[in-house]
Amino acid sequence: MKTTAIFPGSFDPFTIGHDDIAQRALAIADRLVIAVGVNEHKHYTQTTEERVETIATLYADNPRVEVMAYSDLTIELARRVGAQFVVKGVRSVKDFEYEREQADINRLVSGLETIILFAKPELACVSSTMVRELSHFGQDTTPFLPKRKQE
């Protein structure tokens, strides 16, 4: 049986930490859907289209990765794409508690399982929030962003 995992997030921006989780998820799933969440209550620095395009460009050479936007429940997206599980990255205890609650409700409501991948220690401080903050103050954020393929 071919397995499909979804890796949901806002990815504003998609960082080297996200890339590491995606690469590791590909070791346990045949297909990975990177799902760019759209939440009308959040304010993003990049449009949905920019976020999807940036990530799709990174994985353009990998037929096992699909990138799409979604604005409904993660469990609904999982049903549409035939995902057997959700993959989430966790950097800290705070992240763990939040993701555990999400995993519990997803399992209770739909039976959808979540696999937690812990951040590598050297990437635990990398977050989209941190990258946005550095960018806001004019700092170089390229060390924290995956290298884009040449167009």
mmCIF file of C-alpha atoms in Angstrom, residues 77-146:
data_model
loop_
_atom_site.group_PDB
_atom_site.id
_atom_site.type_symbol
_atom_site.label_atom_id
_atom_site.label_comp_id
_atom_site.label_asym_id
_atom_site.label_seq_id
_atom_site.Cartn_x
_atom_site.Cartn_y
_atom_site.Cartn_z
ATOM 1 C CA LEU A 77 -7.807 17.756 3.366
ATOM 2 C CA ALA A 78 -6.535 14.354 4.499
ATOM 3 C CA ARG A 79 -9.724 12.737 3.204
ATOM 4 C CA ARG A 80 -9.455 14.528 -0.147
ATOM 5 C CA VAL A 81 -5.849 13.517 -0.773
ATOM 6 C CA GLY A 82 -6.134 10.039 0.757
ATOM 7 C CA ALA A 83 -3.613 10.698 3.540
ATOM 8 C CA GLN A 84 -3.118 8.055 6.188
ATOM 9 C CA PHE A 85 -1.394 10.403 8.618
ATOM 10 C CA VAL A 86 -0.290 13.932 9.449
ATOM 11 C CA VAL A 87 3.369 14.805 9.974
ATOM 12 C CA LYS A 88 4.256 17.622 12.357
ATOM 13 C CA GLY A 89 7.556 18.990 13.571
ATOM 14 C CA VAL A 90 8.098 19.826 17.219
ATOM 15 C CA ARG A 91 10.845 22.126 18.526
ATOM 16 C CA SER A 92 9.907 22.465 22.190
ATOM 17 C CA VAL A 93 7.613 21.353 24.995
ATOM 18 C CA LYS A 94 5.317 24.250 24.088
ATOM 19 C CA ASP A 95 5.088 22.985 20.491
ATOM 20 C CA PHE A 96 4.557 19.440 21.764
ATOM 21 C CA GLU A 97 1.574 20.371 23.937
ATOM 22 C CA TYR A 98 -0.102 22.271 21.095
ATOM 23 C CA GLU A 99 0.525 19.492 18.557
ATOM 24 C CA ARG A 100 -0.606 16.797 20.995
ATOM 25 C CA GLU A 101 -3.952 18.548 21.416
ATOM 26 C CA GLN A 102 -4.342 18.883 17.643
ATOM 27 C CA ALA A 103 -3.397 15.224 17.151
ATOM 28 C CA ASP A 104 -5.848 14.093 19.825
ATOM 29 C CA ILE A 105 -8.786 15.998 18.346
ATOM 30 C CA ASN A 106 -7.966 14.869 14.794
ATOM 31 C CA ARG A 107 -7.864 11.253 15.954
ATOM 32 C CA LEU A 108 -11.091 11.579 17.985
ATOM 33 C CA VAL A 109 -13.008 13.260 15.170
ATOM 34 C CA SER A 110 -11.709 11.266 12.209
ATOM 35 C CA GLY A 111 -9.284 8.531 13.268
ATOM 36 C CA LEU A 112 -6.446 10.388 11.523
ATOM 37 C CA GLU A 113 -3.096 9.696 13.176
ATOM 38 C CA THR A 114 -0.266 12.183 13.649
ATOM 39 C CA ILE A 115 3.433 11.389 13.543
ATOM 40 C CA ILE A 116 5.647 13.811 15.450
ATOM 41 C CA LEU A 117 9.182 14.417 14.229
ATOM 42 C CA PHE A 118 11.363 16.248 16.709
ATOM 43 C CA ALA A 119 13.492 19.091 15.389
ATOM 44 C CA LYS A 120 17.188 18.481 15.155
ATOM 45 C CA PRO A 121 18.833 20.334 18.062
ATOM 46 C CA GLU A 122 20.665 22.711 15.735
ATOM 47 C CA LEU A 123 17.333 23.684 14.117
ATOM 48 C CA ALA A 124 15.212 23.953 17.269
ATOM 49 C CA CYS A 125 15.600 27.749 17.407
ATOM 50 C CA VAL A 126 14.515 28.247 13.784
ATOM 51 C CA SER A 127 10.903 29.333 13.385
ATOM 52 C CA SER A 128 8.933 31.333 10.866
ATOM 53 C CA THR A 129 8.287 33.909 13.593
ATOM 54 C CA MET A 130 12.021 34.291 14.228
ATOM 55 C CA VAL A 131 12.728 34.650 10.499
ATOM 56 C CA ARG A 132 9.990 37.286 10.113
ATOM 57 C CA GLU A 133 11.388 39.200 13.103
ATOM 58 C CA LEU A 134 14.924 39.171 11.724
ATOM 59 C CA SER A 135 13.638 40.256 8.311
ATOM 60 C CA HIS A 136 11.620 43.086 9.861
ATOM 61 C CA PHE A 137 14.822 44.492 11.358
ATOM 62 C CA GLY A 138 16.771 44.158 8.119
ATOM 63 C CA GLN A 139 18.821 41.107 9.071
ATOM 64 C CA ASP A 140 19.920 38.525 6.507
ATOM 65 C CA THR A 141 17.559 35.556 6.781
ATOM 66 C CA THR A 142 19.040 33.435 3.994
ATOM 67 C CA PRO A 143 20.826 31.074 6.437
ATOM 68 C CA PHE A 144 17.379 30.067 7.752
ATOM 69 C CA LEU A 145 15.667 29.568 4.384
ATOM 70 C CA PRO A 146 16.123 26.560 2.088
#
